[in-house]
Coordinates of N, CA, C and O in Angstrom, one line a residue:
X1 N 154.7 100.2 150.0 CA 155.0 100.7 151.1 C 153.8 101.6 151.7 O 153.2 102.1 150.6
X2 N 153.6 101.8 152.9 CA 152.3 102.7 153.6 C 152.8 104.1 153.0 O 153.8 104.8 153.1
X3 N 151.4 104.7 152.5 CA 151.4 106.1 152.1 C 152.0 107.2 152.9 O 153.0 108.0 152.9
X4 N 151.5 107.1 154.3 CA 151.6 107.8 155.2 C 153.2 107.9 155.6 O 153.8 108.9 155.7
X5 N 153.8 106.7 155.7 CA 155.1 106.4 156.0 C 156.0 107.1 154.9 O 157.1 107.6 154.9
X6 N 155.6 107.0 153.6 CA 156.1 107.5 152.5 C 156.4 109.0 152.5 O 157.3 109.4 152.3
X7 N 155.0 109.7 152.8 CA 154.9 111.1 153.1 C 156.1 111.5 154.0 O 156.5 112.5 154.0
X8 N 156.1 110.9 155.0 CA 157.0 111.2 156.5 C 158.3 111.2 156.2 O 158.9 112.2 156.3
X9 N 158.6 110.0 155.2 CA 159.8 110.0 154.6 C 160.3 111.2 153.7 O 161.5 111.9 153.7
X10 N 159.2 111.7 152.6 CA 159.6 112.6 151.6 C 159.9 114.0 152.5 O 160.9 114.8 152.2
X11 N 159.0 114.3 153.9 CA 159.0 115.4 154.6 C 160.3 115.4 155.4 O 161.2 116.3 155.4
X12 N 161.2 114.3 155.9 CA 162.3 114.3 156.5 C 163.5 114.6 155.2 O 164.2 115.1 155.5
X13 N 163.3 114.1 153.9 CA 164.1 114.1 153.2 C 164.3 115.6 152.5 O 165.3 116.2 152.2
X14 N 163.0 116.3 152.6 CA 163.3 117.7 152.3 C 163.8 118.7 153.3 O 164.6 119.3 153.2
X15 N 163.6 118.4 154.8 CA 164.2 118.7 155.6 C 165.7 118.5 155.4 O 166.4 119.6 156.2
X16 N 166.0 117.6 155.1 CA 167.4 117.3 155.1 C 168.3 118.0 154.2 O 169.4 118.6 154.5
X17 N 167.5 118.3 153.2 CA 168.0 119.0 152.1 C 167.7 120.5 152.1 O 168.3 121.2 151.2
X18 N 167.2 120.9 152.9 CA 166.6 122.4 153.1 C 168.0 123.4 153.1 O 168.2 124.3 152.9
X19 N 169.0 122.7 153.9 CA 170.0 123.4 154.2 C 171.1 123.6 152.9 O 171.7 124.7 152.7
X20 N 171.1 122.4 151.9 CA 171.6 122.5 150.7 C 171.0 123.4 149.8 O 171.6 124.5 148.9
X21 N 169.7 123.7 149.9 CA 169.0 124.1 149.0 C 169.1 125.9 149.2 O 169.3 126.7 148.7
X22 N 169.0 126.3 150.6 CA 169.4 127.4 151.2 C 170.9 128.0 150.8 O 170.8 129.1 150.6
X23 N 171.6 127.0 150.8 CA 173.1 127.5 150.3 C 173.5 127.6 148.6 O 173.8 128.6 148.5
X24 N 172.6 127.0 148.2 CA 172.4 127.2 146.7 C 171.8 128.5 146.3 O 172.1 129.4 145.5
X25 N 170.8 128.6 147.2 CA 170.0 130.2 147.1 C 171.1 131.4 147.4 O 171.1 132.4 146.6
X26 N 171.7 131.1 148.2 CA 172.6 132.2 148.8 C 173.9 132.3 147.6 O 174.1 133.6 147.2
X27 N 174.3 131.3 147.5 CA 175.5 131.3 146.4 C 174.9 131.9 144.8 O 175.6 132.7 144.3
X28 N 173.7 131.4 144.5 CA 173.2 132.1 143.3 C 172.8 133.5 143.3 O 173.3 134.5 142.5
X29 N 172.3 134.1 144.5 CA 172.0 135.5 144.9 C 173.3 136.2 144.7 O 173.4 137.4 144.3
X30 N 174.5 135.6 145.3 CA 175.8 136.4 145.3 C 176.2 136.6 143.8 O 176.6 137.4 143.6
X31 N 176.2 135.6 142.9 CA 176.4 135.4 141.5 C 175.8 136.6 141.1 O 176.2 137.4 140.4
X32 N 174.3 136.6 141.2 CA 173.4 137.6 140.4 C 173.9 138.8 140.9 O 173.8 140.0 140.0
X33 N 174.1 139.1 141.9 CA 174.5 140.6 142.6 C 176.0 141.2 142.2 O 176.2 142.2 141.9
X34 N 176.9 140.1 142.3 CA 178.3 140.4 142.1 C 178.7 140.3 140.5 O 179.6 141.3 140.2
X35 N 177.8 139.7 139.6 CA 178.5 139.6 138.3 C 177.4 140.4 137.5 O 176.4 140.5 138.0
X36 N 177.8 140.5 136.2 CA 177.0 141.3 135.4 C 176.7 140.5 134.1 O 177.5 139.4 133.9
X37 N 175.7 140.7 133.3 CA 175.7 140.1 131.7 C 175.1 138.6 131.8 O 174.1 138.5 132.7
X38 N 175.5 137.9 131.0 CA 175.0 136.6 130.9 C 175.1 135.8 131.9 O 174.4 135.0 132.4
X39 N 176.1 135.8 132.5 CA 176.3 135.0 133.9 C 175.3 135.2 134.9 O 174.9 134.5 135.5
X40 N 175.0 136.6 135.2 CA 174.2 136.9 136.0 C 172.8 136.5 136.0 O 171.8 136.2 136.6
X41 N 172.4 136.7 134.5 CA 171.2 136.3 133.9 C 171.1 134.8 134.0 O 169.8 134.1 134.3
X42 N 172.1 134.0 133.7 CA 172.1 132.6 133.6 C 171.7 132.1 135.3 O 170.7 131.2 135.4
X43 N 172.4 132.7 136.0 CA 172.2 132.5 137.5 C 170.8 132.6 137.8 O 170.3 131.9 138.4
X44 N 170.4 133.7 137.6 CA 169.0 134.2 137.8 C 168.1 133.2 137.3 O 166.9 132.8 138.0
X45 N 168.2 132.8 136.4 CA 167.2 132.0 135.4 C 167.2 130.3 136.1 O 166.1 129.8 136.5
X46 N 168.5 130.1 136.7 CA 168.7 128.8 137.1 C 168.1 128.7 138.4 O 167.5 127.9 139.1
X47 N 168.1 129.9 139.5 CA 167.8 130.3 140.7 C 166.2 130.0 140.5 O 165.7 129.2 141.4
X48 N 165.7 130.6 139.7 CA 164.3 130.5 139.5 C 163.7 129.2 139.2 O 162.7 128.9 139.9
X49 N 164.5 128.6 138.3 CA 163.9 127.2 138.0 C 164.1 126.1 139.3 O 163.3 125.6 139.4
X50 N 165.1 126.5 140.0 CA 165.5 125.4 141.1 C 164.3 125.7 142.0 O 163.9 125.2 142.8
X51 N 164.1 127.0 142.5 CA 162.9 127.6 143.3 C 161.8 127.1 143.0 O 161.1 126.7 144.1
X52 N 161.4 127.1 142.0 CA 160.1 126.8 141.4 C 159.8 125.4 141.7 O 158.9 124.9 142.3
X53 N 160.9 124.4 141.4 CA 160.8 123.0 141.7 C 160.8 122.6 142.9 O 160.1 121.9 143.4
X54 N 161.5 123.4 143.8 CA 161.8 123.3 145.3 C 160.1 123.5 146.1 O 159.9 123.0 146.6
X55 N 159.6 124.5 145.6 CA 158.5 124.9 146.2 C 157.4 124.0 145.6 O 156.4 123.7 146.4
X56 N 157.4 123.3 144.3 CA 156.5 122.5 143.9 C 156.6 121.2 144.7 O 155.6 120.9 145.1
X57 N 157.7 120.9 144.9 CA 157.8 119.5 145.7 C 157.3 119.6 147.1 O 156.7 119.0 147.7
X58 N 157.9 120.6 147.7 CA 157.4 121.0 149.1 C 155.9 121.2 149.3 O 155.4 120.5 150.4
X59 N 155.4 121.9 148.5 CA 153.9 122.1 148.5 C 153.0 120.9 148.2 O 152.1 120.6 148.7
X60 N 153.8 120.1 147.1 CA 152.8 118.9 147.2 C 153.0 117.5 148.1 O 151.8 117.1 148.5
X61 N 154.4 117.5 148.5 CA 154.3 116.9 149.7 C 153.3 117.3 151.0 O 152.6 116.4 151.6
X62 N 153.3 118.4 151.2 CA 152.5 119.1 152.2 C 151.2 118.8 152.0 O 150.4 118.6 152.8
X63 N 150.9 119.3 150.9 CA 149.3 119.1 150.6 C 148.9 117.4 150.4 O 147.8 117.2 151.2
X64 N 149.8 116.7 150.1 CA 149.3 115.4 150.2 C 149.2 114.8 151.8 O 148.5 114.0 151.9
X65 N 150.0 115.4 152.4 CA 150.1 114.8 153.9 C 148.9 115.3 154.5 O 148.0 114.6 155.2
X66 N 148.5 116.4 154.3 CA 147.3 117.1 154.8 C 146.1 116.4 154.2 O 145.0 116.0 155.2
X67 N 146.1 116.2 153.0 CA 144.8 115.4 152.3 C 144.8 113.9 153.1 O 143.6 113.5 153.3
X68 N 145.8 113.3 153.1 CA 145.8 112.1 153.8 C 145.5 112.2 155.1 O 144.7 111.3 155.8
X69 N 145.8 112.9 156.2 CA 145.2 113.1 157.4 C 143.7 113.6 157.5 O 143.3 113.1 158.3
X70 N 143.3 114.3 156.4 CA 141.9 114.7 156.3 C 141.1 113.5 156.1 O 140.0 113.1 156.6
X71 N 141.9 112.5 155.1 CA 141.1 111.2 154.8 C 141.1 110.3 155.9 O 140.1 109.6 156.3
X72 N 142.2 110.3 156.7 CA 142.4 109.1 157.8 C 141.0 110.0 159.1 O 140.1 109.1 159.7
X73 N 141.0 111.1 159.0 CA 140.0 111.6 160.2 C 138.5 111.4 159.6 O 137.6 111.0 160.4
X74 N 138.3 111.5 158.3 CA 137.0 110.9 157.9 C 136.9 109.7 158.0 O 135.7 109.3 158.4
X75 N 137.8 108.5 157.8 CA 137.8 107.5 157.9 C 137.2 107.1 159.6 O 136.5 106.0 159.8
X76 N 138.0 107.7 160.4 CA 137.9 107.5 161.8 C 136.4 107.9 162.2 O 135.6 107.1 163.1
X77 N 136.1 109.0 161.6 CA 134.6 109.5 161.9 C 133.5 108.4 161.4 O 132.5 108.0 162.0
X78 N 133.9 107.9 160.2 CA 132.8 106.9 159.7 C 132.9 105.5 160.5 O 131.8 105.1 160.7
X79 N 133.9 105.2 161.1 CA 134.3 104.0 161.8 C 133.4 104.2 163.0 O 132.6 103.4 163.6
X80 N 133.5 105.4 163.8 CA 132.6 105.7 164.8 C 131.3 105.7 164.6 O 130.5 105.2 165.3
X81 N 130.8 106.3 163.3 CA 129.4 106.4 163.2 C 128.9 104.7 163.0 O 127.7 104.4 163.3
X82 N 129.4 104.0 162.2 CA 129.1 102.6 162.2 C 129.1 101.8 163.0 O 128.1 101.0 163.5
X83 N 130.3 101.9 164.0 CA 130.1 101.5 165.5 C 128.8 101.9 166.3 O 128.2 101.1 166.7
X84 N 128.5 103.1 166.0 CA 127.4 103.6 166.9 C 126.2 103.1 166.4 O 125.2 102.5 167.4
X85 N 125.9 103.0 165.0 CA 124.9 102.2 164.5 C 124.8 101.0 164.8 O 123.7 100.3 164.9
X86 N 125.7 100.1 164.6 CA 125.9 98.9 165.0 C 125.3 98.4 166.7 O 124.6 97.6 166.9
X87 N 125.8 99.6 167.6 CA 125.2 99.2 169.0 C 123.8 99.6 168.8 O 123.1 98.9 169.6
X88 N 123.3 100.5 168.3 CA 122.2 100.9 168.4 C 121.1 99.4 167.8 O 120.1 99.2 168.2
X89 N 121.6 99.1 166.6 CA 121.0 97.7 165.9 C 120.8 97.0 166.9 O 120.0 96.1 166.8
X90 N 122.0 96.5 167.5 CA 122.0 95.3 168.5 C 120.8 95.6 169.7 O 120.1 94.7 170.2
X91 N 121.0 96.9 170.2 CA 119.9 97.3 171.4 C 118.5 97.0 171.1 O 117.7 96.1 171.5
X92 N 118.2 97.5 169.6 CA 116.9 97.4 168.9 C 116.6 95.8 168.9 O 115.4 95.5 169.1
X93 N 117.6 95.1 168.2 CA 117.2 93.8 168.1 C 117.1 92.8 169.4 O 116.2 92.0 169.4
X94 N 117.8 93.2 170.3 CA 117.6 92.6 171.6 C 116.1 92.9 172.1 O 115.3 92.1 172.9
X95 N 115.8 94.1 172.0 CA 114.3 94.6 172.4 C 113.1 94.1 171.3 O 112.3 93.4 172.2
X96 N 113.3 93.7 170.1 CA 112.5 92.9 169.3 C 112.4 91.3 169.7 O 111.3 91.0 169.8
X97 N 113.8 91.0 170.4 CA 113.8 89.6 170.6 C 113.1 89.0 171.9 O 112.9 87.9 172.3
X98 N 113.1 90.2 172.9 CA 112.8 90.1 174.2 C 111.2 89.7 174.2 O 110.5 90.1 173.5
X99 N 111.1 88.7 175.3 CA 109.6 88.3 175.3 C 108.9 89.4 176.0 O 109.4 90.0 177.0
X100 N 107.8 89.7 175.5 CA 106.7 90.5 176.3 C 106.1 90.2 177.4 O 105.8 89.2 177.6
X101 N 106.2 91.2 178.4 CA 105.7 91.1 179.5 C 104.4 91.8 179.9 O 103.8 91.6 180.8
X102 N 103.7 92.2 178.6 CA 102.6 92.9 178.6 C 101.3 92.3 179.0 O 101.5 91.1 178.5
X103 N 100.5 92.7 179.9 CA 99.2 92.0 179.8 C 98.1 92.6 179.2 O 97.2 92.0 178.7
X104 N 98.3 94.0 179.4 CA 97.0 94.6 178.7 C 97.5 95.4 177.6 O 98.4 95.2 177.2
X105 N 96.4 95.7 176.7 CA 96.7 96.4 175.5 C 97.5 97.6 175.6 O 98.2 98.1 174.9
X106 N 97.2 98.4 176.7 CA 97.8 99.8 177.1 C 99.3 99.2 177.5 O 100.1 100.0 176.6
X107 N 99.7 98.3 177.9 CA 101.1 97.9 178.3 C 101.8 97.6 176.9 O 103.0 97.8 176.4
X108 N 101.2 96.8 175.8 CA 101.5 96.6 174.8 C 102.0 97.4 173.8 O 103.0 97.7 173.4
X109 N 101.0 98.6 173.9 CA 101.0 99.9 172.9 C 102.5 100.5 173.5 O 103.1 101.3 172.9
X110 N 102.7 100.9 175.1 CA 103.7 101.3 175.5 C 105.0 100.7 175.2 O 105.9 101.4 174.9
X111 N 104.9 99.4 175.0 CA 106.1 98.7 174.8 C 106.5 98.9 173.3 O 107.9 99.2 173.0
X112 N 105.4 98.9 172.6 CA 105.7 99.2 171.2 C 106.1 100.6 170.9 O 107.1 101.1 170.0
X113 N 105.8 101.7 171.5 CA 106.2 103.2 171.8 C 107.8 103.2 171.9 O 108.4 104.0 171.4
X114 N 108.1 102.6 173.0 CA 109.4 102.3 173.3 C 110.4 102.0 172.3 O 111.8 102.5 171.9
X115 N 109.9 101.0 171.2 CA 110.6 100.6 170.1 C 110.8 101.0 169.0 O 111.6 101.1 168.1
X116 N 109.9 102.3 169.1 CA 109.6 103.1 167.6 C 110.8 104.1 167.6 O 111.1 104.6 168.5
X117 N 111.4 104.2 166.5 CA 112.2 105.0 166.3 C 112.1 105.8 164.8 O 111.8 104.8 163.9
X118 N 112.2 106.8 164.7 CA 111.9 107.6 163.4 C 112.7 106.9 162.3 O 113.9 107.0 162.5
X119 N 112.1 106.4 161.3 CA 113.1 105.7 160.1 C 113.9 106.8 159.7 O 114.7 106.3 159.0
X120 N 113.4 108.0 159.6 CA 114.3 109.1 159.0 C 115.7 109.1 159.8 O 116.6 109.1 159.1
X121 N 115.7 108.9 161.1 CA 117.0 109.0 161.8 C 118.0 107.9 161.2 O 119.2 108.1 161.3
X122 N 117.5 106.7 161.4 CA 118.2 105.7 160.6 C 118.6 105.9 159.3 O 119.7 105.5 159.2
X123 N 117.9 106.3 158.5 CA 118.0 106.6 157.1 C 119.2 107.5 157.3 O 120.3 107.6 156.3
X124 N 119.2 108.9 157.8 CA 120.3 110.0 157.7 C 121.6 109.3 158.3 O 122.5 109.7 157.6
X125 N 121.5 108.4 159.2 CA 122.7 108.0 159.9 C 123.3 107.1 158.9 O 124.6 107.2 158.6
X126 N 122.7 106.3 158.1 CA 123.2 105.3 157.1 C 123.9 106.2 156.2 O 124.8 105.9 155.5
X127 N 123.1 107.2 155.4 CA 123.6 107.8 154.5 C 125.0 108.6 154.9 O 125.7 108.7 154.0
X128 N 124.9 109.2 156.0 CA 126.3 110.2 156.7 C 127.5 109.0 156.7 O 128.4 109.4 156.2
X129 N 126.9 107.8 157.2 CA 128.1 106.9 157.3 C 128.7 106.3 156.0 O 130.0 106.5 155.7
X130 N 127.9 106.2 154.8 CA 128.0 105.8 153.8 C 129.0 106.7 152.8 O 129.7 106.7 152.0
X131 N 128.6 108.3 152.9 CA 128.9 109.2 152.4 C 130.4 109.6 152.8 O 131.4 109.8 152.2
X132 N 130.5 109.5 154.2 CA 132.0 109.7 154.8 C 132.8 108.6 154.1 O 134.1 108.7 153.8
X133 N 132.4 107.4 154.2 CA 133.2 106.4 153.7 C 133.6 106.4 152.3 O 134.7 106.4 151.9
X134 N 132.7 106.7 151.5 CA 133.0 107.0 150.2 C 134.2 108.0 150.0 O 135.0 108.0 149.2
X135 N 133.7 109.3 150.6 CA 134.8 110.4 150.5 C 136.4 109.7 151.0 O 137.5 110.2 150.3
X136 N 136.4 109.2 152.2 CA 137.7 108.7 152.6 C 138.4 107.6 151.7 O 139.6 107.9 151.7
X137 N 137.8 106.7 151.4 CA 138.1 105.8 150.5 C 138.9 106.3 149.2 O 139.8 106.0 148.8
X138 N 137.9 107.6 148.5 CA 138.4 107.9 147.4 C 139.5 108.8 147.5 O 140.5 108.6 146.7
X139 N 139.9 109.4 148.2 CA 140.9 110.2 149.1 C 142.1 109.5 149.2 O 143.1 109.7 148.7
X140 N 142.0 108.4 149.9 CA 143.0 107.5 150.1 C 143.6 106.9 148.9 O 144.7 106.7 148.3
X141 N 142.5 106.5 147.7 CA 142.9 105.8 146.5 C 143.8 106.5 145.9 O 144.6 106.4 145.2
X142 N 143.3 108.1 145.8 CA 144.0 109.1 144.8 C 145.4 109.4 145.3 O 146.2 109.4 144.5
X143 N 145.6 109.4 146.6 CA 146.9 109.5 147.3 C 147.7 108.3 146.8 O 149.0 108.3 146.3
X144 N 147.1 107.2 146.8 CA 148.0 105.8 146.6 C 148.4 105.9 145.4 O 149.5 105.5 144.8
X145 N 147.5 106.5 144.1 CA 148.0 106.4 142.7 C 148.8 107.4 142.7 O 149.6 107.5 141.4
X146 N 148.8 108.5 143.4 CA 149.9 109.5 143.2 C 151.3 108.9 143.5 O 152.0 109.5 142.8
X147 N 151.3 108.2 144.3 CA 152.6 107.4 144.7 C 153.3 106.3 144.2 O 154.3 105.6 144.5
X148 N 152.2 105.6 143.3 CA 152.8 104.5 142.7 C 152.7 104.3 141.2 O 152.3 105.4 140.8

């Protein structure tokens, strides 16, 4: 099952049960206020236990959904960066394969200057693409293992 769809299903299920949870909280609160002794204490303990469990589930689903959305955003950024890099590489490849029309040494030097790109910029772009890819894949894999 798709993780994103699973999280949406969990969120929908939480929203469906929210009314029941609120009813349990109200009933428990009335018992705590109206009764005394062990019944009141027992209701308070159960309400606390149910509330902690409810908060844990809702927080976990929300957190996982946010993490997945961030991972998807990172993946889209990585895809965009790699597409831009590929376009740039294709343009440079065309320049390298194009037959020179230069006649003088000065014209050849000018053509070579237009082809030069600082190797640091290519390296930085490659490192950024790889690091974004690694983070996005790691987060998606972690989410996948959370639900399988």
